[in-house]
Coordinates of C-alpha atoms (C1' of nucleotides) in Angstrom, one line a residue:
Chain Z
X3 CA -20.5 19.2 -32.0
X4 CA -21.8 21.4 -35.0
X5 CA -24.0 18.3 -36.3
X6 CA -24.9 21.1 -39.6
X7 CA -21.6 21.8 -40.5
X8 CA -21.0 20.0 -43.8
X9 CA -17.0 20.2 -43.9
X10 CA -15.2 19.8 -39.9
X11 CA -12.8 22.6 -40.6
X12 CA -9.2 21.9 -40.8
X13 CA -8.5 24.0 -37.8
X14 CA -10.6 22.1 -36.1
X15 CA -8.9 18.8 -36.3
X16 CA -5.6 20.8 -36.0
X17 CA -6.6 21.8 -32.5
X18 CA -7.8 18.5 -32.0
X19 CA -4.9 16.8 -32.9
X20 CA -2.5 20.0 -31.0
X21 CA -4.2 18.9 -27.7
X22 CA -3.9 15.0 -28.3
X23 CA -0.2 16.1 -29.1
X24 CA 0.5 18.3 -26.2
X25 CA -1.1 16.3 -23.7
X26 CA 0.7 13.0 -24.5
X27 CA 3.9 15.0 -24.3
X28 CA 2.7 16.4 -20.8
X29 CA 1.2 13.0 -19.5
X30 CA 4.8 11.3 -20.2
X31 CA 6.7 13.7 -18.3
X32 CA 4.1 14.3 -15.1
X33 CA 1.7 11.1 -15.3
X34 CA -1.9 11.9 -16.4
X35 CA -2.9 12.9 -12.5
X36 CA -0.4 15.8 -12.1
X37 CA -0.8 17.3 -15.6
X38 CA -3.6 19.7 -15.1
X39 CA -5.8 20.8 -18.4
X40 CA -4.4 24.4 -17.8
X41 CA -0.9 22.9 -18.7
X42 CA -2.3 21.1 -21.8
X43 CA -4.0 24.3 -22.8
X44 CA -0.9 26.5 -22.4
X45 CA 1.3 24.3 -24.3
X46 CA -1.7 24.2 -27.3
X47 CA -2.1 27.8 -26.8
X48 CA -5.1 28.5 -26.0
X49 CA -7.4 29.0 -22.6
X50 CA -8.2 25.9 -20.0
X51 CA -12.2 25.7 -21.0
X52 CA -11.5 25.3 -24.9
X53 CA -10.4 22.4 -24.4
X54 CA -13.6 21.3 -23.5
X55 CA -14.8 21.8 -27.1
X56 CA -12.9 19.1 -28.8
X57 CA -13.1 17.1 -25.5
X58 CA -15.8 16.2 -22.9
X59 CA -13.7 15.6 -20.3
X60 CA -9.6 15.3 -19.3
X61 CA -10.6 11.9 -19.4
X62 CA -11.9 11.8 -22.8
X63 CA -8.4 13.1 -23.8
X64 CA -6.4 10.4 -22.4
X65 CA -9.1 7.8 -24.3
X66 CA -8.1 9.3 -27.4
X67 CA -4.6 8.6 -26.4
X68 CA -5.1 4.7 -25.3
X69 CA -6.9 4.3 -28.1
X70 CA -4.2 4.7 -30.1
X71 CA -2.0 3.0 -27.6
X72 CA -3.6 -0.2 -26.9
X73 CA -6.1 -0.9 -29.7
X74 CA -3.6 -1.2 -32.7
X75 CA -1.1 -3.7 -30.9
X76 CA -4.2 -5.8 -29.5
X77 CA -5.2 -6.4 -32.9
X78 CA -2.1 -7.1 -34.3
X79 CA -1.6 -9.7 -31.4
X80 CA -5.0 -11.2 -32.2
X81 CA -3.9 -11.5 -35.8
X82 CA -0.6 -13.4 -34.4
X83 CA -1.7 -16.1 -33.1
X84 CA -4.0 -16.6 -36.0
X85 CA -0.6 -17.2 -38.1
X86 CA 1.7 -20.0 -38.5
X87 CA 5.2 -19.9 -37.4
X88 CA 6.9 -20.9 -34.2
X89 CA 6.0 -19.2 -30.9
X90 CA 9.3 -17.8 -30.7
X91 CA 9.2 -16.2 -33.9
X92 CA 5.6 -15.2 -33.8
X93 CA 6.3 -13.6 -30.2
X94 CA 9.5 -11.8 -32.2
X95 CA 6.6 -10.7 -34.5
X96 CA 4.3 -8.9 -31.8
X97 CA 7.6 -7.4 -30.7
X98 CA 8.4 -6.0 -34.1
X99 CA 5.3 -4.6 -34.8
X100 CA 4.4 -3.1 -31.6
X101 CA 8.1 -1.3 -31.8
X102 CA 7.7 -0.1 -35.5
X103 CA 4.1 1.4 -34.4
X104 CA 5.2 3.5 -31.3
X105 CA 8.4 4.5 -33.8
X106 CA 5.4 5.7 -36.4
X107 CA 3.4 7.2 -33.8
X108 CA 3.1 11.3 -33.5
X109 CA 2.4 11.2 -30.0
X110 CA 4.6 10.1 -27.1
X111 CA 2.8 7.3 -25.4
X112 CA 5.3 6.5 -22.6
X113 CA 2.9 8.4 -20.2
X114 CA -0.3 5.9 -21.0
X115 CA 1.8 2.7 -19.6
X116 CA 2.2 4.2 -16.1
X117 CA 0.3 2.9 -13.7
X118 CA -1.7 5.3 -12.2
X119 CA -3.2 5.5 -15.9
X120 CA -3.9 1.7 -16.6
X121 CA -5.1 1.2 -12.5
X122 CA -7.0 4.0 -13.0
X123 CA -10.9 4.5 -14.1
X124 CA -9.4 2.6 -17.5
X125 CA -11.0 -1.1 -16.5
X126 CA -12.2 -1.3 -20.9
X127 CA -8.6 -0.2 -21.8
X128 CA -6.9 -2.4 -18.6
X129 CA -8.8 -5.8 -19.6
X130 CA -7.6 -5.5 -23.4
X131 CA -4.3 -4.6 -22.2
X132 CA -4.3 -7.9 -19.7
X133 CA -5.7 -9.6 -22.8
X134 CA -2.2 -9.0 -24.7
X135 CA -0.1 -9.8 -21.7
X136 CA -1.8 -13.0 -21.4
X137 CA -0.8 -13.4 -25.1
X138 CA 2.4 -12.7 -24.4
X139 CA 2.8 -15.1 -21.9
X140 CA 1.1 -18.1 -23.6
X141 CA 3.7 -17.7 -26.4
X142 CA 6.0 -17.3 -23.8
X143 CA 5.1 -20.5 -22.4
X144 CA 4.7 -22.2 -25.6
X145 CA 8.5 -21.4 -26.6
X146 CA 9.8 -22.8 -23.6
X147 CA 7.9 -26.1 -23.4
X148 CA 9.3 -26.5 -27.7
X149 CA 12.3 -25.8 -25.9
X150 CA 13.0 -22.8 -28.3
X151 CA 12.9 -20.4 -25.3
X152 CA 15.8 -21.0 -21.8
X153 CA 13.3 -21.9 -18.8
X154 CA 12.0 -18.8 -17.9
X155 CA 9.1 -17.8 -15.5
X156 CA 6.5 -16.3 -18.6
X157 CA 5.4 -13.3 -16.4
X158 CA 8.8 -12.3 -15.6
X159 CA 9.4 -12.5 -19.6
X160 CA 6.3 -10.6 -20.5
X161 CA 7.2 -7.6 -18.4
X162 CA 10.9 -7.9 -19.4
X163 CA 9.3 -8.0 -22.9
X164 CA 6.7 -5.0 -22.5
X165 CA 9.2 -3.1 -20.6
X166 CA 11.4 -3.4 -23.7
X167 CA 8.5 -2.1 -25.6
X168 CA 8.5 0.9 -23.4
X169 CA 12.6 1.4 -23.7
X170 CA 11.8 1.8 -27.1
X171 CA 9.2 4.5 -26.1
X172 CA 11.7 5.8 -24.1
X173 CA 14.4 6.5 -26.8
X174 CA 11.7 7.2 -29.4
X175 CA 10.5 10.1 -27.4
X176 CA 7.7 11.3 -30.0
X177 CA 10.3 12.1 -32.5
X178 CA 10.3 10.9 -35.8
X179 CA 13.1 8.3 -36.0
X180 CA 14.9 8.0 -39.5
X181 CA 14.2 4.3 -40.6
X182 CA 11.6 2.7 -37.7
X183 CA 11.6 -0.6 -39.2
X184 CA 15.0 -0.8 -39.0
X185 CA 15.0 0.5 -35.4
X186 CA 12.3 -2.2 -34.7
X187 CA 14.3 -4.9 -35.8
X188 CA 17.2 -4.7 -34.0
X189 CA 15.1 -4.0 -30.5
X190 CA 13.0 -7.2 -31.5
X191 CA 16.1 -8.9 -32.4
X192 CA 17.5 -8.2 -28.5
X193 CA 14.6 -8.7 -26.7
X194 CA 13.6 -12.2 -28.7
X195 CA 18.0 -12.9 -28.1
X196 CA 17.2 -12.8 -24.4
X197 CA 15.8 -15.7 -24.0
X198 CA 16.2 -17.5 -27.1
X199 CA 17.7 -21.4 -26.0
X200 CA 19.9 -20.8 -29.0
X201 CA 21.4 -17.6 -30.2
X202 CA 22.8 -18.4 -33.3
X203 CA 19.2 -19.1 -34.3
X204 CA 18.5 -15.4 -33.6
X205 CA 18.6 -14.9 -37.9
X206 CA 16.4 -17.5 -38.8
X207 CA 13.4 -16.5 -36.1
X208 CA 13.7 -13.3 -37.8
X209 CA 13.2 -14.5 -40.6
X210 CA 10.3 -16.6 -39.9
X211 CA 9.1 -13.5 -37.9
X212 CA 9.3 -11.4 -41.0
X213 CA 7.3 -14.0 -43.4
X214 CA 4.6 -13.5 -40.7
X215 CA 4.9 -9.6 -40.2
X216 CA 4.0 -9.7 -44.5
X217 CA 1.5 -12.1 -43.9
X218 CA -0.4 -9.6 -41.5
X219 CA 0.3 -7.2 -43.6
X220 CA -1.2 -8.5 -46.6
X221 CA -4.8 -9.7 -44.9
X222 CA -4.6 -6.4 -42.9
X223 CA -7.1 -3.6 -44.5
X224 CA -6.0 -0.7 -45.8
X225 CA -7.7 1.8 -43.5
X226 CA -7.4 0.6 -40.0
X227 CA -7.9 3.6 -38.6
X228 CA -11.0 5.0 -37.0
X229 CA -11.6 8.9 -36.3
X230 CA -8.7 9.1 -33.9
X231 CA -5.8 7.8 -35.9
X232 CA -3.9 11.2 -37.3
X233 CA -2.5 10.3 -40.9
X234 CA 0.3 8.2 -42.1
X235 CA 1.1 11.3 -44.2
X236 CA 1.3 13.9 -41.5
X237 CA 1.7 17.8 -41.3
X238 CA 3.1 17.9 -38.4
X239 CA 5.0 21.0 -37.8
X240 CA 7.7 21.5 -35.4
X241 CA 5.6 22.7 -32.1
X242 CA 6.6 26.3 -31.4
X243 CA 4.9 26.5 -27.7
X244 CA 4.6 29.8 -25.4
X245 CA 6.2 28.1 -22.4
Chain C
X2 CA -12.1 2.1 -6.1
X3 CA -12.7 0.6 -3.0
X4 CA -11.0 1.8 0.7
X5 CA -8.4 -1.1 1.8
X6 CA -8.9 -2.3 4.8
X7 CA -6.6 -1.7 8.1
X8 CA -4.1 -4.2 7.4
X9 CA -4.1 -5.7 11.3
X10 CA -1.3 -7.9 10.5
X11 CA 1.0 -4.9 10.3
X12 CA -0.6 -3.3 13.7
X13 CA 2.2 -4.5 15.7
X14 CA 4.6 -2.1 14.0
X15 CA 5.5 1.4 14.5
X16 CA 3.0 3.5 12.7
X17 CA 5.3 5.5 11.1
X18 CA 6.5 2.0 9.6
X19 CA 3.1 1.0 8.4
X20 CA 2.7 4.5 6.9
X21 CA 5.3 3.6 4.7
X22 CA 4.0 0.7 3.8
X23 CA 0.8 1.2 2.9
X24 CA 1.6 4.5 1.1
X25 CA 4.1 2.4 -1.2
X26 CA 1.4 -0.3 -2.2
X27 CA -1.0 2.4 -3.3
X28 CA 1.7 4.7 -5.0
X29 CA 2.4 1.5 -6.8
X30 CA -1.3 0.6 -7.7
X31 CA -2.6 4.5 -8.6
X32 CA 0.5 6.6 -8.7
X33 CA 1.9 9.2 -6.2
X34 CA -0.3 12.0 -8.0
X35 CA -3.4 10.0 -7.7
X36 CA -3.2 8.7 -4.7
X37 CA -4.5 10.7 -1.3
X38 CA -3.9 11.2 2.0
X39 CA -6.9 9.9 2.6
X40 CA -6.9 6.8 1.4
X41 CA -3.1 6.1 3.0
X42 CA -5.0 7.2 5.8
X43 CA -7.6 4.7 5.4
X44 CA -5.6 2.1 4.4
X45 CA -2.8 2.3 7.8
X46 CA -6.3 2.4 10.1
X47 CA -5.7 6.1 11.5
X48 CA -7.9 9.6 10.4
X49 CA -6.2 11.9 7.8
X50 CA -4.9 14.4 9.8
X51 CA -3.0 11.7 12.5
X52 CA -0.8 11.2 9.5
X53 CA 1.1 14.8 9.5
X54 CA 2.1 13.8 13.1
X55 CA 4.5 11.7 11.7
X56 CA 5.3 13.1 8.1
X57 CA 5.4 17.0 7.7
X58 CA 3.7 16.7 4.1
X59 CA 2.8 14.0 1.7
X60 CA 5.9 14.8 -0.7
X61 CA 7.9 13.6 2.7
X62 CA 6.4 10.6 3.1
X63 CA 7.4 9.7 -0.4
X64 CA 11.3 11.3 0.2
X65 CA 11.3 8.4 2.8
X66 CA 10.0 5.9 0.5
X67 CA 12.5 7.2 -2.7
X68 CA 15.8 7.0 0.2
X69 CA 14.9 3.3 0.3
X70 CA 14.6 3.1 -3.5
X71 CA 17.6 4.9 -5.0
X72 CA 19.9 5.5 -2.0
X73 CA 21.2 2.0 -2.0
X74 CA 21.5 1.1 -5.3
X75 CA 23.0 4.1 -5.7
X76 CA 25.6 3.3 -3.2
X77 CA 26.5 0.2 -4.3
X78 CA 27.0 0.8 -7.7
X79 CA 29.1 3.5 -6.7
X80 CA 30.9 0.6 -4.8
X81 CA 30.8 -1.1 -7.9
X82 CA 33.4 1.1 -10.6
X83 CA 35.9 0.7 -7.9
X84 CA 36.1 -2.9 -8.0
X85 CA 38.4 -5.0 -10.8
X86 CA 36.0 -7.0 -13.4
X87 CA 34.9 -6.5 -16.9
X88 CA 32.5 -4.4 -17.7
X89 CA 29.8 -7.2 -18.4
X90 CA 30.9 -8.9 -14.7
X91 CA 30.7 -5.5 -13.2
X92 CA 27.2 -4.7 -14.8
X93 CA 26.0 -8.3 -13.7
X94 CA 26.7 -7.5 -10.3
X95 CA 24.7 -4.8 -10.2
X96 CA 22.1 -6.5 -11.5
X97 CA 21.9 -9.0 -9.2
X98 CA 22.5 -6.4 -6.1
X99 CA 19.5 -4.3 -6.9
X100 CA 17.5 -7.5 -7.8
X101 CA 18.5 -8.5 -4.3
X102 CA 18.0 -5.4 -2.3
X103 CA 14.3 -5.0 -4.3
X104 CA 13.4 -8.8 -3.1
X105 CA 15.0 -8.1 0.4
X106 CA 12.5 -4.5 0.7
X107 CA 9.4 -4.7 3.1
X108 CA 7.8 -2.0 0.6
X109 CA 6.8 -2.3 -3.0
X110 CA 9.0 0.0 -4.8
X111 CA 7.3 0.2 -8.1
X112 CA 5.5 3.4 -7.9
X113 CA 8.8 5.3 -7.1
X114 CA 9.8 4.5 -10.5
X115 CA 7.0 6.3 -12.4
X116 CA 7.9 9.4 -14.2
X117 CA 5.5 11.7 -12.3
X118 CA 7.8 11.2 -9.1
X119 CA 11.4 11.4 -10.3
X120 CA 10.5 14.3 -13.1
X121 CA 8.1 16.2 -10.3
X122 CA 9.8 18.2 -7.8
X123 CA 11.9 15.5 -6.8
X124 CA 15.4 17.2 -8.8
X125 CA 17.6 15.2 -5.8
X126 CA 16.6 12.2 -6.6
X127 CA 16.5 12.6 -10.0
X128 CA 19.8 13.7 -10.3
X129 CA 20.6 10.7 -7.8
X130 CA 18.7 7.9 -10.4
X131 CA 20.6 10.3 -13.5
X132 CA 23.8 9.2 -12.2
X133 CA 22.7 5.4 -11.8
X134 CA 21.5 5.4 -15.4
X135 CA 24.8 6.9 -16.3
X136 CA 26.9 4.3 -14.7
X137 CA 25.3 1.7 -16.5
X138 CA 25.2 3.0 -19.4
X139 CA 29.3 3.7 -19.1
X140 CA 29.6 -0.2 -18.2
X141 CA 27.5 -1.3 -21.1
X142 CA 29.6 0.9 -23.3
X143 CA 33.1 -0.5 -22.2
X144 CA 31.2 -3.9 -22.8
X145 CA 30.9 -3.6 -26.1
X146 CA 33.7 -1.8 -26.8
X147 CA 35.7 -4.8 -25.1
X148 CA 33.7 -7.2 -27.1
X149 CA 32.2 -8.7 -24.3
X150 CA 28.6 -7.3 -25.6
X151 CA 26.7 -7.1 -28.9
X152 CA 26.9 -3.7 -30.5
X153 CA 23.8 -1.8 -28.5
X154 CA 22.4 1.8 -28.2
X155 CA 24.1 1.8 -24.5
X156 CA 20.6 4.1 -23.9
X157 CA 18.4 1.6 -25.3
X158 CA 20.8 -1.2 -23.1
X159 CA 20.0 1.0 -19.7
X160 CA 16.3 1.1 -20.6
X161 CA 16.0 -2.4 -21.0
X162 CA 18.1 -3.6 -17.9
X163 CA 16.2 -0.7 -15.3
X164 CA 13.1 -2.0 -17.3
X165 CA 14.0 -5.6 -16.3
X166 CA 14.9 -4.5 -12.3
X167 CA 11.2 -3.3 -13.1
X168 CA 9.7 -6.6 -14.2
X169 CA 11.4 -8.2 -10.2
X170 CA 9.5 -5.7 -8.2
X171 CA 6.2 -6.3 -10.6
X172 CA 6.7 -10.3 -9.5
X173 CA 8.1 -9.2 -6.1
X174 CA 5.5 -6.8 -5.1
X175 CA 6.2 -6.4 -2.1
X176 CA 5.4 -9.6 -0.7
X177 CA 8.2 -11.7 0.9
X178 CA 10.1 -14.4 -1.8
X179 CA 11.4 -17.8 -0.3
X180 CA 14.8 -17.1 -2.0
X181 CA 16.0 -13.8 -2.5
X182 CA 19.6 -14.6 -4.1
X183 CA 18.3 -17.3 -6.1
X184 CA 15.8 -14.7 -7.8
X185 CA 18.1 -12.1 -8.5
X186 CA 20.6 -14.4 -9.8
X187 CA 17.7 -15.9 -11.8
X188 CA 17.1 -11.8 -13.4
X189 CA 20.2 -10.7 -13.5
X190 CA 21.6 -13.6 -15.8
X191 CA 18.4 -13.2 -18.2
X192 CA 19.0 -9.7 -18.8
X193 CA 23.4 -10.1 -18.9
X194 CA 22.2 -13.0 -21.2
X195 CA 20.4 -10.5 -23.5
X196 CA 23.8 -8.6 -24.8
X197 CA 26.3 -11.5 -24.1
X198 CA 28.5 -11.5 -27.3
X199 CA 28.9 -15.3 -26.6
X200 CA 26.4 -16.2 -24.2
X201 CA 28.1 -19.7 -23.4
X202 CA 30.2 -17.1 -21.1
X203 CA 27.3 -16.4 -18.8
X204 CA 28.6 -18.7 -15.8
X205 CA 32.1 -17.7 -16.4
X206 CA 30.4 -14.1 -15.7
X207 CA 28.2 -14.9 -13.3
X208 CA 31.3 -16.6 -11.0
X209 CA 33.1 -12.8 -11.6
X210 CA 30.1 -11.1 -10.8
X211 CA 29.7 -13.3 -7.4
X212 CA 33.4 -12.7 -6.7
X213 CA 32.7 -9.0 -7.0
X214 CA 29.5 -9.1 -5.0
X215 CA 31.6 -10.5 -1.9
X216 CA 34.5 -8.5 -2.4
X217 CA 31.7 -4.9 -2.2
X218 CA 30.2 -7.4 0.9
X219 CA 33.5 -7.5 2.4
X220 CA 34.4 -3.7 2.3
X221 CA 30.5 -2.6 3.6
X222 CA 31.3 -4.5 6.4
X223 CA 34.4 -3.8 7.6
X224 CA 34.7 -3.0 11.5
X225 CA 31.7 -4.8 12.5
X226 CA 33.0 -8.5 12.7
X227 CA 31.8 -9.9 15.9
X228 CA 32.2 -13.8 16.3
X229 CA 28.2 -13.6 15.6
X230 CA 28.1 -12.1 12.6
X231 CA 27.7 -14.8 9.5
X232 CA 28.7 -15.1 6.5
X233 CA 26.5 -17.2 4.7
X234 CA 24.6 -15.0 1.5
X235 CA 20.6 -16.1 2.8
X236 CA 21.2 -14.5 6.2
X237 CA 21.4 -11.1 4.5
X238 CA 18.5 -9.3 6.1
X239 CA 18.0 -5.9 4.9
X240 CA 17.2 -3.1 7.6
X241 CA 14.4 -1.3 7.5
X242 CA 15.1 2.7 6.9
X243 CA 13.9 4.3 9.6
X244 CA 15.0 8.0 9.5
Chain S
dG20 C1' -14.4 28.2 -31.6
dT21 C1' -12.5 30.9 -28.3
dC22 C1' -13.0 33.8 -24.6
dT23 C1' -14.0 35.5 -19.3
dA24 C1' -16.0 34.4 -15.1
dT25 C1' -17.2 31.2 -11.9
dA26 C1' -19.4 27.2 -9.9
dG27 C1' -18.6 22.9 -7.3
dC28 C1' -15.8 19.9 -5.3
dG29 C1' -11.8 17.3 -3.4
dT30 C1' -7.4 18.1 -1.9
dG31 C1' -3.3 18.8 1.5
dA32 C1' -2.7 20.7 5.6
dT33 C1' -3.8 23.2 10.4
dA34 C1' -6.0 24.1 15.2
dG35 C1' -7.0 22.6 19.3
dA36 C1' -9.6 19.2 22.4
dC37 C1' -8.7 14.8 24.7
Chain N
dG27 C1' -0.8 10.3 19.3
dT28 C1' -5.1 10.4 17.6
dC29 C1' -9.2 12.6 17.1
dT30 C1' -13.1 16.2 15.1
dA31 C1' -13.7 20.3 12.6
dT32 C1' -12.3 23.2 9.2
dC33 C1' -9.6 26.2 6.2
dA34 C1' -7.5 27.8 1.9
dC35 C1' -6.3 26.4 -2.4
dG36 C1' -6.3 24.4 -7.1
dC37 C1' -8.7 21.4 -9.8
dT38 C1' -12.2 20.0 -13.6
dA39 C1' -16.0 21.5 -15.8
dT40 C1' -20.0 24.8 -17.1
dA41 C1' -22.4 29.2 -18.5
dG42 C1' -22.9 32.6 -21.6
dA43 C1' -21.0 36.7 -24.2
dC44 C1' -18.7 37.5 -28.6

DNA sequence: GTCTATAGCGTGATAGAC
DNA sequence: GTCTATCACGCTATAGAC
């Protein structure tokens, strides 16, 4: 990298950000093994070897990506259990905020929960990812034994739970959805209703769930976001692509 | 990562058989994409090459693999919109039949449903899984329309309930379970439980959805009624798919 | 920062002996 | 039916001009 440069040229991060954008698209539609770095520098628009400018590797690209994937809900999760509040409604919580961040997101991440990514060459980005399944299931477990949760085996509720996550991904698409927090809601509220012992107690977890979401929110810093994170205010323009 | 060893307990069957076997486990654990002939190779006990004496390419071997996956289900829910039942009865039994036929499969099915197989060069069995995903999400619609559901995104509703036939072949993979019916039952009233208007109704439904189940068991197996052949639900056995 | 040209390697698949 | 030997191809990544 030009160490001397005193200002990292806007184009620059555009590119950067293009290929990040491009390649997330391409890794949810083939799987990060079948997308080739020619594809990801066609649809940027620009020859194979640039690439290797802004990245070190094909490898280095789909880091970038987990990064963004992974990283923010494990913290969040890690704040969780930290709070007060039932399991149920601190497991409704994690399921809120892990929704209303892929519904924020500029990249599609479906293509960074397939396996062949997270079974991969990935073990830093697999163990934090087992790390917040094994959250999920300890709340799992916890909501069951307070009798808050129907008996339910907790790793058949954690997947259920994570592959609600990913339906979410799935219907998001990397388009901006209108209002995401109201989008998160109701898939938290469904997911959280499966399993709940008693429905009609659906509005009150939420509730509880919200306190805690503003909770987070309020001991959260402001800039969470290292070099990778694009910005909350975003330029994104409409890709125009040379297919 | 590391070269499986010959699995000897498997050396009895054909080869083709264990082929298909082994193939599935690793598509599952690395991804079609990623995985190599090679290492299937490796992993059945035979030299690369001995395997195109039985499959004409790789893609075949995982054609074979995707007719297990999708054929049936496909089938059956087919089966299925004939039959009388609500919509929510109707979708339960679905649930519980591909639940059943996962649990009842000698291969682990889970790599057949990453994107990088049904969006590659796959457009039959795409189209094949496109109709599946339709169907359901026709029945959740009529569910909610009847009032039998909550309101729900019927795409969001699909995603969830494939997501959740996901989350039985995580916990099955592959390996035999004790009970197979009792399982599937177990799934497919979580996830019915999940957009239950009233979800006090789930027995009512689950007693329609059996009734169904019979009456699609009835009409498979029409001709074939030998004084040997039983009727009891645990001596289903599924047959291997040997093309 | 992007380009052209190409190195180096692993892949799926084939040929032919046994 | 399985083996050894090998091909042809496409992939990631590098070198160096501009």
């Amino acid at each position: 990298m030009a160490a001397r440069e005193p200002n990292r040229s806007a184009e620059q991060l555009e590119t950067r950000h293009r290929i990040l954008r491009e390649a997330a698209t391409l890794f949810a539609d083939k799987g990060y093994a079948a997308t080739t770095t020619r594809e990801i520098a066609a649809a940027v628009g620009v020859q194979q070897p640039s690439l290797f400018h802004h990245f070190g590797s094909k490898q280095e690209i789909l880091d970038s990506l987990l990064r963004v994937s992974i990283e923010v809900p494990a913290a969040t999760l890690k704040a969780l259990v930290r709070q007060e509040g039932s399991p149920a409604e601190r497991l409704m919580a994690h399921l809120f905020l892990d929704a209303r961040h892929i519904l924020s997101c500029p990249y599609n991440l479906l293509g960074l929960h397939a396996d062949d990514v997270l079974l991969g060459d990935f073990g830093r980005w697999r163990a934090k990812l087992d790390e917040l399944h094994r959250g999920i299931r300890r709340l799992v477990r916890s909501a069951v034994q307070e009798g808050e949760f129907v008996a339910v085996e907790p790793e058949f509720a954690q997947w259920t739970l994570t592959g609600g996550t990913l339906a979410v991904i799935r219907i998001h698409g990397g388009a901006p959805r209108p209002r995401p927090d109201r989008t998160a809601w109701q898939a938290s509220r469904l997911l959280t209703r499966m399993y709940l012992a008693r429905p009609e107690t659906l509005d009150a977890c939420q509730r509880g769930a919200s306190e805690i979401v503003d909770r987070i929110r309020a001991e959260a810093t402001p800039e969470d976001s290292p070099a990778d994170k694009p910005k909350a205010k975003e330029k994104v323009k409409e890709k125009e692509v040379a297919p």
